[in-house]
CSV table of C-alpha atoms and ligand atoms in Angstrom, one decimal:
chain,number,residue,atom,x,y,z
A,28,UNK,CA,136.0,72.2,88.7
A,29,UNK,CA,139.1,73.1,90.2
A,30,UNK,CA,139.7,71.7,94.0
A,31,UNK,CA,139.6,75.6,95.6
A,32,UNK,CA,136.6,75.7,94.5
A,33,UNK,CA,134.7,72.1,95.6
A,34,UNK,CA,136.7,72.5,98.9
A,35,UNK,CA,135.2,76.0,98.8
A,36,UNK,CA,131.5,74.4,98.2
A,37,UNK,CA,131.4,71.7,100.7
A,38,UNK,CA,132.8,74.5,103.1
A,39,UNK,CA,129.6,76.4,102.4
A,40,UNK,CA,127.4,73.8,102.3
A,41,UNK,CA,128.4,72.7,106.3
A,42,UNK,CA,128.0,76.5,107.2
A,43,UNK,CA,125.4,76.6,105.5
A,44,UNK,CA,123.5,73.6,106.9
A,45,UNK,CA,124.5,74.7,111.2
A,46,UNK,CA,123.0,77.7,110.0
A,47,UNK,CA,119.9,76.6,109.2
A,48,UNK,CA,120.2,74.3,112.4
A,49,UNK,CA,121.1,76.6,114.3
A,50,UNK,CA,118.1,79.5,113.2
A,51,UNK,CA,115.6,76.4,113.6
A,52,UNK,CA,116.7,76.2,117.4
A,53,UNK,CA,115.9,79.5,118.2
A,54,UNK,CA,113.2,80.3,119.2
A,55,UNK,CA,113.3,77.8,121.8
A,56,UNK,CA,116.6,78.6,123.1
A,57,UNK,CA,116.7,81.5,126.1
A,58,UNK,CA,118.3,83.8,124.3
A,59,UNK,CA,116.8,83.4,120.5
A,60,UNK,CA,118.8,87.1,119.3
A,61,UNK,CA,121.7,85.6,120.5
A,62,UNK,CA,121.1,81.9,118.1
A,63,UNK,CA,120.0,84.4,115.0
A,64,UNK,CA,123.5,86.0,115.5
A,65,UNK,CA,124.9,83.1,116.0
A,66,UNK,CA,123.8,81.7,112.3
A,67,UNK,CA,124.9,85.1,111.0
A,68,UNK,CA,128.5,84.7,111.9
A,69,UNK,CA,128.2,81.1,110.3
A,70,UNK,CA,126.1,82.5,106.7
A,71,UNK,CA,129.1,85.3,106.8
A,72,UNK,CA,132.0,82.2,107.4
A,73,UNK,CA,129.9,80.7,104.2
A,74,UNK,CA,129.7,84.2,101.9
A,75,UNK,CA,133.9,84.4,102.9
A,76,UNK,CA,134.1,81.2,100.9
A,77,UNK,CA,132.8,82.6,97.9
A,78,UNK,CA,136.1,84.4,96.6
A,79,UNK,CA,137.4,80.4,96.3
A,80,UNK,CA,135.4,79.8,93.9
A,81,UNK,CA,136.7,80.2,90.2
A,82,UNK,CA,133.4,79.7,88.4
A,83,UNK,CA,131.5,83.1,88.3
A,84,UNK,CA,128.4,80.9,87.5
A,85,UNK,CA,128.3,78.6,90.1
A,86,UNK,CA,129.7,81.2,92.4
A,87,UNK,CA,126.5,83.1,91.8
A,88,UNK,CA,124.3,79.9,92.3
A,89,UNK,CA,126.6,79.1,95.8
A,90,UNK,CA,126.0,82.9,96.8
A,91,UNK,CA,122.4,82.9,96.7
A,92,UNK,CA,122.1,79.9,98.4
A,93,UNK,CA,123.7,82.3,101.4
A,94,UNK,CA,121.5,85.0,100.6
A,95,UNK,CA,118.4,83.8,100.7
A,96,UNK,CA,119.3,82.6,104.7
A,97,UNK,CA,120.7,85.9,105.6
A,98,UNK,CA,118.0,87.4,104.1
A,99,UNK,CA,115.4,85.6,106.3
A,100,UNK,CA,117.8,86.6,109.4
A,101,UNK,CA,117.7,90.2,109.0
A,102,UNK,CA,113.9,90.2,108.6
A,103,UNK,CA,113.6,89.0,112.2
A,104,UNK,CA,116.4,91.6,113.0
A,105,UNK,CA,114.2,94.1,111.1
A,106,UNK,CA,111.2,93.5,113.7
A,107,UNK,CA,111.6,96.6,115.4
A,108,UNK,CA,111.2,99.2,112.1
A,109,UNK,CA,108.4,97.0,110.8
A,110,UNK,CA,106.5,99.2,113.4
A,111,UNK,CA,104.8,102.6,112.9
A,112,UNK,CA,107.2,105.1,113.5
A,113,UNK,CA,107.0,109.0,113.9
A,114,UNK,CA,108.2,110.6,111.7
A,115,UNK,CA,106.6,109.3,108.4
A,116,UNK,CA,102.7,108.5,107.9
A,117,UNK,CA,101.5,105.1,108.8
A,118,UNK,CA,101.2,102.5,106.3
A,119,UNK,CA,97.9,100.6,105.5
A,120,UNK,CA,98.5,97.1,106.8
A,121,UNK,CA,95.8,95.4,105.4
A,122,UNK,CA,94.2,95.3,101.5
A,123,UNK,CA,90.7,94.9,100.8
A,124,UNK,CA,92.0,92.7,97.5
A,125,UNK,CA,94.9,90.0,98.7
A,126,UNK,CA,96.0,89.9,95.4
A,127,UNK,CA,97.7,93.5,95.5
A,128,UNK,CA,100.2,92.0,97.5
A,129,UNK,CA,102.9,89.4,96.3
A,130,UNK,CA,103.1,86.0,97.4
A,131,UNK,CA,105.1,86.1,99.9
A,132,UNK,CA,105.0,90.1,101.0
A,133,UNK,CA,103.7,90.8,104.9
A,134,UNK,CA,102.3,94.6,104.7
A,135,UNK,CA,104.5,96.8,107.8
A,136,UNK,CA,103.4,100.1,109.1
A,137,UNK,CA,106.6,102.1,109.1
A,138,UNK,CA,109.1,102.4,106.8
A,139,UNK,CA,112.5,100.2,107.8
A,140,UNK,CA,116.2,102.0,106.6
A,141,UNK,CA,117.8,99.5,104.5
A,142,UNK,CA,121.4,99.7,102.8
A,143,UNK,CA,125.0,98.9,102.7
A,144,UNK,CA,127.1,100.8,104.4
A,145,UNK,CA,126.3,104.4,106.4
A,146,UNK,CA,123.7,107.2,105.4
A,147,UNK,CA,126.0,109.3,102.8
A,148,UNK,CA,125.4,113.1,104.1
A,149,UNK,CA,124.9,115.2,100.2
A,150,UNK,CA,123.8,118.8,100.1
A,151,UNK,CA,121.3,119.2,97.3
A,152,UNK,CA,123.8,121.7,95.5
A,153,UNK,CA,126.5,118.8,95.2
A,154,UNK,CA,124.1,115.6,94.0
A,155,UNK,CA,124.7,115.2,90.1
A,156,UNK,CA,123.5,112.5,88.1
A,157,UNK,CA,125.5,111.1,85.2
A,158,UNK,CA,124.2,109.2,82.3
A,159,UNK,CA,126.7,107.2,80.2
A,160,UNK,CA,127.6,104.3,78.6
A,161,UNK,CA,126.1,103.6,75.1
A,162,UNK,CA,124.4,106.7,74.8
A,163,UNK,CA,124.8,109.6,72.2
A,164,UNK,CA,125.6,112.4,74.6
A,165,UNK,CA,127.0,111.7,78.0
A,166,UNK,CA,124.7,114.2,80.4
A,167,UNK,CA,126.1,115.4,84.1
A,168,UNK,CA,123.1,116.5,85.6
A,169,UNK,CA,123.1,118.6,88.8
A,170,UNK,CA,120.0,118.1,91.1
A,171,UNK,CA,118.1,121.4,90.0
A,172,UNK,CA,118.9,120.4,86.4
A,173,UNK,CA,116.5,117.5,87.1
A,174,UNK,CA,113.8,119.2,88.6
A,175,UNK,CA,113.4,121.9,86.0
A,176,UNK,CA,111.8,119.3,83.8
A,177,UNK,CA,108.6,118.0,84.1
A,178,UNK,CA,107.6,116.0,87.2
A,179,UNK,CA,105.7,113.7,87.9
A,180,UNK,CA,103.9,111.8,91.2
A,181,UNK,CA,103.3,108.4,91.7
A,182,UNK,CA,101.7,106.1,94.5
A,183,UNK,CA,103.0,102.8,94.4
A,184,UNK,CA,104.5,100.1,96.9
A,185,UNK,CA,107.6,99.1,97.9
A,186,UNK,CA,108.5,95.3,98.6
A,187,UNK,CA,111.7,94.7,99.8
A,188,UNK,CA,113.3,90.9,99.7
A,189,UNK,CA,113.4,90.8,103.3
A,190,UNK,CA,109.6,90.3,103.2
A,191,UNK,CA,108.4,93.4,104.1
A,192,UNK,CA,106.3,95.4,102.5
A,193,UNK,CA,105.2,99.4,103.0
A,194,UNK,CA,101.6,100.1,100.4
A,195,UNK,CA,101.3,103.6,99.2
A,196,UNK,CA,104.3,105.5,98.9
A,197,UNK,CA,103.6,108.8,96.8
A,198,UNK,CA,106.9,109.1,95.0
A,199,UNK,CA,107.9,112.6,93.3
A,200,UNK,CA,110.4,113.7,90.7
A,201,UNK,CA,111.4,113.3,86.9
A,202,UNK,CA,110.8,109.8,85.1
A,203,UNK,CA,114.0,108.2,84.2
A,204,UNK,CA,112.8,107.7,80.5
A,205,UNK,CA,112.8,111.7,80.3
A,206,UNK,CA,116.7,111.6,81.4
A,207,UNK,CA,117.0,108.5,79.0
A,208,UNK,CA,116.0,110.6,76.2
A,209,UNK,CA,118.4,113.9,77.0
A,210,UNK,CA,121.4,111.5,76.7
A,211,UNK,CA,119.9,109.8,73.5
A,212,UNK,CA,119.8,105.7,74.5
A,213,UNK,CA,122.3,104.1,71.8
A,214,UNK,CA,120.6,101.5,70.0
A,215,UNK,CA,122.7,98.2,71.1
A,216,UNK,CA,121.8,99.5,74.8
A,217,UNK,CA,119.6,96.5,76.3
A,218,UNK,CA,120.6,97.6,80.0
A,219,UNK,CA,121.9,99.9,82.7
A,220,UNK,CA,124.0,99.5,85.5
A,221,UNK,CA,122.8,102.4,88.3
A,222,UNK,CA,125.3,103.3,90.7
A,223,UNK,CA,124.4,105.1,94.3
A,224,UNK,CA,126.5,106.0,97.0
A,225,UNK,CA,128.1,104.3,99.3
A,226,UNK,CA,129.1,102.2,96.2
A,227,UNK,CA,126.5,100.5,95.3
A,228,UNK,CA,125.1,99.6,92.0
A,229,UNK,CA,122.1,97.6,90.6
A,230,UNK,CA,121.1,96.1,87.1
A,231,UNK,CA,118.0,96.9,85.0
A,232,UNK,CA,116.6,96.4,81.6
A,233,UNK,CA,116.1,99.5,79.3
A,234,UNK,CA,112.9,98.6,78.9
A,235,UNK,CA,112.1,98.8,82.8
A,236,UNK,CA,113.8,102.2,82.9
A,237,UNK,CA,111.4,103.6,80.4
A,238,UNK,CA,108.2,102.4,82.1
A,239,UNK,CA,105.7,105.7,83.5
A,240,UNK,CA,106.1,104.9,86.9
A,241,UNK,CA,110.3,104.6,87.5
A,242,UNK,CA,111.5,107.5,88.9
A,243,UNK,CA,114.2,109.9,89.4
A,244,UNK,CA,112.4,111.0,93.3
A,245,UNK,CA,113.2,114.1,95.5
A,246,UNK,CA,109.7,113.8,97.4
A,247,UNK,CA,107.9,111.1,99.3
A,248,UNK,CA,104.3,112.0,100.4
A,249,UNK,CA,104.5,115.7,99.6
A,250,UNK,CA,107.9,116.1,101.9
A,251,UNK,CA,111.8,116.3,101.0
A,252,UNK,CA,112.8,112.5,100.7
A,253,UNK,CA,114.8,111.8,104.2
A,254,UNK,CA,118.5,111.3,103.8
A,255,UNK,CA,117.8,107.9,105.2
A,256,UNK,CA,115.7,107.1,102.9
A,257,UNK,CA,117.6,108.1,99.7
A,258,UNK,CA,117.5,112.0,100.1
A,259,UNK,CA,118.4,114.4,98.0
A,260,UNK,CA,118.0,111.9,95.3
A,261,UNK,CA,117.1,108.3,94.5
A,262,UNK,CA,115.4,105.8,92.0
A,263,UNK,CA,112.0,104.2,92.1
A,264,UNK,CA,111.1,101.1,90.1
A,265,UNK,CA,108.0,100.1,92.0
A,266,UNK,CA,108.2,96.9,89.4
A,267,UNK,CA,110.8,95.4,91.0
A,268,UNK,CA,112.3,94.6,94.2
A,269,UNK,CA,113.5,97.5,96.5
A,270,UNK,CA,116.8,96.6,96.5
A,271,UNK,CA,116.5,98.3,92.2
A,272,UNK,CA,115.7,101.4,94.0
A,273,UNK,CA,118.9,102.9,94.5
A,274,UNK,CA,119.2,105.6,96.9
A,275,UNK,CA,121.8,108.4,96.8
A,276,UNK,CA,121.6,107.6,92.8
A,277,UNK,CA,124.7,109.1,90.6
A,278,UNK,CA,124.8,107.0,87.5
A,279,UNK,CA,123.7,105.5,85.1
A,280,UNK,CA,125.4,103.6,82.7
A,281,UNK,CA,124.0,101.9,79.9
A,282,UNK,CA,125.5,98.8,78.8
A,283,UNK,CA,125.0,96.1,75.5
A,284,UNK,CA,124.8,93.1,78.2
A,285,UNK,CA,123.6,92.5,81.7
A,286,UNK,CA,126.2,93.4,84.1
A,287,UNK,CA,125.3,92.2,87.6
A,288,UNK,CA,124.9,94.8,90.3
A,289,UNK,CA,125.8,94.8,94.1
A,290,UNK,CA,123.6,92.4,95.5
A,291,UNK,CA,123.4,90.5,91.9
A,292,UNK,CA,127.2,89.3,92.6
A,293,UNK,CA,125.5,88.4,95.9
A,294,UNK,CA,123.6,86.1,94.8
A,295,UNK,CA,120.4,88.4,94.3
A,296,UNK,CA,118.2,87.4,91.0
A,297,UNK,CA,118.7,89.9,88.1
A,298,UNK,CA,115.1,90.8,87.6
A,299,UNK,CA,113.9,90.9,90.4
A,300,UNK,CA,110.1,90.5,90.1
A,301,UNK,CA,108.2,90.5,93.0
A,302,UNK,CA,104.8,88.8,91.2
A,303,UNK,CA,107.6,85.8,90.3
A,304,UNK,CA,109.4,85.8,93.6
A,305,UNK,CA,112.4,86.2,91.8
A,306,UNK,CA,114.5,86.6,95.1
A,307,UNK,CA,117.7,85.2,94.5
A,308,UNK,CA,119.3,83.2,91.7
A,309,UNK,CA,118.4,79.8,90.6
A,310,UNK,CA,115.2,81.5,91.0
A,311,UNK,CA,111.5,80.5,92.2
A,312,UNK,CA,111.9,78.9,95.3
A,313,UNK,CA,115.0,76.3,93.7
A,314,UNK,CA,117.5,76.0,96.4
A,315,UNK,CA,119.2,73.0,95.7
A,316,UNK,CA,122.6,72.3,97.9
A,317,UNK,CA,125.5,73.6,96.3
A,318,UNK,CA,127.9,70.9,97.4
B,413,LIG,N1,122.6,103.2,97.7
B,413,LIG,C1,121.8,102.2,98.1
B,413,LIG,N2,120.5,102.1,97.8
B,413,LIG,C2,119.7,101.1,98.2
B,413,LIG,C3,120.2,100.1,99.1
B,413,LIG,C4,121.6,100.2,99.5
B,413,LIG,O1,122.1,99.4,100.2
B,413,LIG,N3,122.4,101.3,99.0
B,413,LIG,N4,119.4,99.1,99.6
B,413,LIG,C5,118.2,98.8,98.8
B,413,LIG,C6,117.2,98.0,99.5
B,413,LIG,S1,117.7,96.4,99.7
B,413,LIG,C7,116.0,98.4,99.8
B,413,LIG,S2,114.7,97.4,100.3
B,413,LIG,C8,115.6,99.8,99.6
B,413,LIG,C9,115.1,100.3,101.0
B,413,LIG,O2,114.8,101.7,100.9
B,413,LIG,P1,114.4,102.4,102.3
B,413,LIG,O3,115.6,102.3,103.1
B,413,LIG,O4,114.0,103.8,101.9
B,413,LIG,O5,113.3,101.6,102.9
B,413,LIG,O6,116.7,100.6,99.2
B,413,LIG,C10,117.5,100.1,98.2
B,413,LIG,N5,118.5,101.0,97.8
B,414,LIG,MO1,115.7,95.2,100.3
């Protein structure tokens, strides 16, 4: 390895490690918010690094090492949305059967807002959706396109990687699979790369787009889907991690090889499967110092 990039490492690994000290102090400091911020301007010193490092592989590997901290960080920072709030109905926040919930998952009452970037302002009239890639006939489909073929309603929960978790979300709109099939899925197509705005993109197998239950959603529980929330239009893959669910959708692009997304360059795993806590990279639980 080149000396950028083990300079870059052992850089991260002693931001990486005040972090941690730092977070672990907290709560017994007089001002915890104050320590949490603290080890956020140290985890985003440590996720500067990353550019240093030539090896896309390791630089994955070093990134979700970050992730996983910050991660952690912005659930105590999320505290506040975790509550019921009034403008959408109230979550349940506790199961009968403890296995409906992944390991892992604490069940929240409202619905937190959670994306890159600021809440992208699109009149139903301009949202289009464009499938391409290895397919047979590129599609540009304009919102009422979409909803002029057969819908379809879902209730399913959300888990976000944050830890938080809202049951019972009725999801309504077209299934991707339907879309899928208009463009005509070229046969060397194993994945997709969907795009939303405020450029952001994720990474999903084929043969999770085509499942019953992922969606192409204009609804939530019977009413328009909140701009905040991924309104006019966003995907659904109640499979996977919310962070697949990309709001403000606009593309997607099918692909003969796994092309990491957003938060996959981040460090984020590329499945994503909630039942496997597959969080971040170098998967289940494996955080092994990158230095
Ligand atoms: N365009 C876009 N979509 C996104 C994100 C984002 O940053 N940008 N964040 C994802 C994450 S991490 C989660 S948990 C869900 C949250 O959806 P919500 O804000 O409706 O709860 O949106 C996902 N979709
Ligand atoms: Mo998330």
């Amino acid at each position: 390895m080149s000396e950028t990039s083990d300079d870059a490492l052992a850089d991260i690994e002693r931001l990486v490690v005040r972090a941690d000290d730092v977070r672990k102090a907290a709560p017994s400091r007089r001002q915890p918010e104050a320590a949490r911020e603290q080890a956020m301007v140290l985890l985003d010193a440590a996720r500067a690094q990353l550019d240093r490092i030539v090896d896309g592989e390791v630089r994955r590997r070093a990134a979700a090492r970050i992730a996983r901290r910050i991660a952690d960080l912005d659930l105590d920072a999320l505290a506040p949305l975790l509550e019921p709030s009034a403008d959408v109905r109230r979550a349940p926040t506790h199961v009968d059967d403890p296995a409906r919930v992944p390991p892992g998952q604490h069940l929240t009452a409202g619905w937190p807002v959670l994306h890159v970037g600021s809440v992208p302002q699109l009149r139903p009239a301009d949202v289009r959706l464009t499938v391409t890639g290895r397919v047979r006939q590129r599609q540009v489909l304009p919102l009422a396109d979409l909803q002029a073929l057969p819908h379809t309603t879902v209730t399913r929960d959300l888990h976000c990687v944050t830890r938080w978790a809202r049951l019972d979300n009725t999801w309504t709109g077209v299934r991707v699979r339907e879309v899928l099939d208009l463009a005509g899925v070229r046969p060397e197509a194993t994945h997709a790369v969907v795009s939303g705005h405020p450029a952001y993109s994720t990474n999903l197998d084929v043969e999770v787009l085509r499942q019953d239950d992922v969606l192409l959603a204009w609804a939530h529980d019977g009413a328009p889907l909140p701009a905040a929330h991924g309104g006019p239009l966003r995907l659904v893959v109640p499979s996977r991690y919310g962070w697949k669910s990309v709001k403000w959708v606009s593309e997607i692009r099918l692909t003969d090889r796994d092309v990491p997304g957003y938060w996959e360059e981040r460090g984020y795993h590329d499945v994503g499967d909630p039942w496997r806590e597959q969080r971040f990279r170098g998967g289940d639980g494996d955080d092994e110092p990158v230095g």
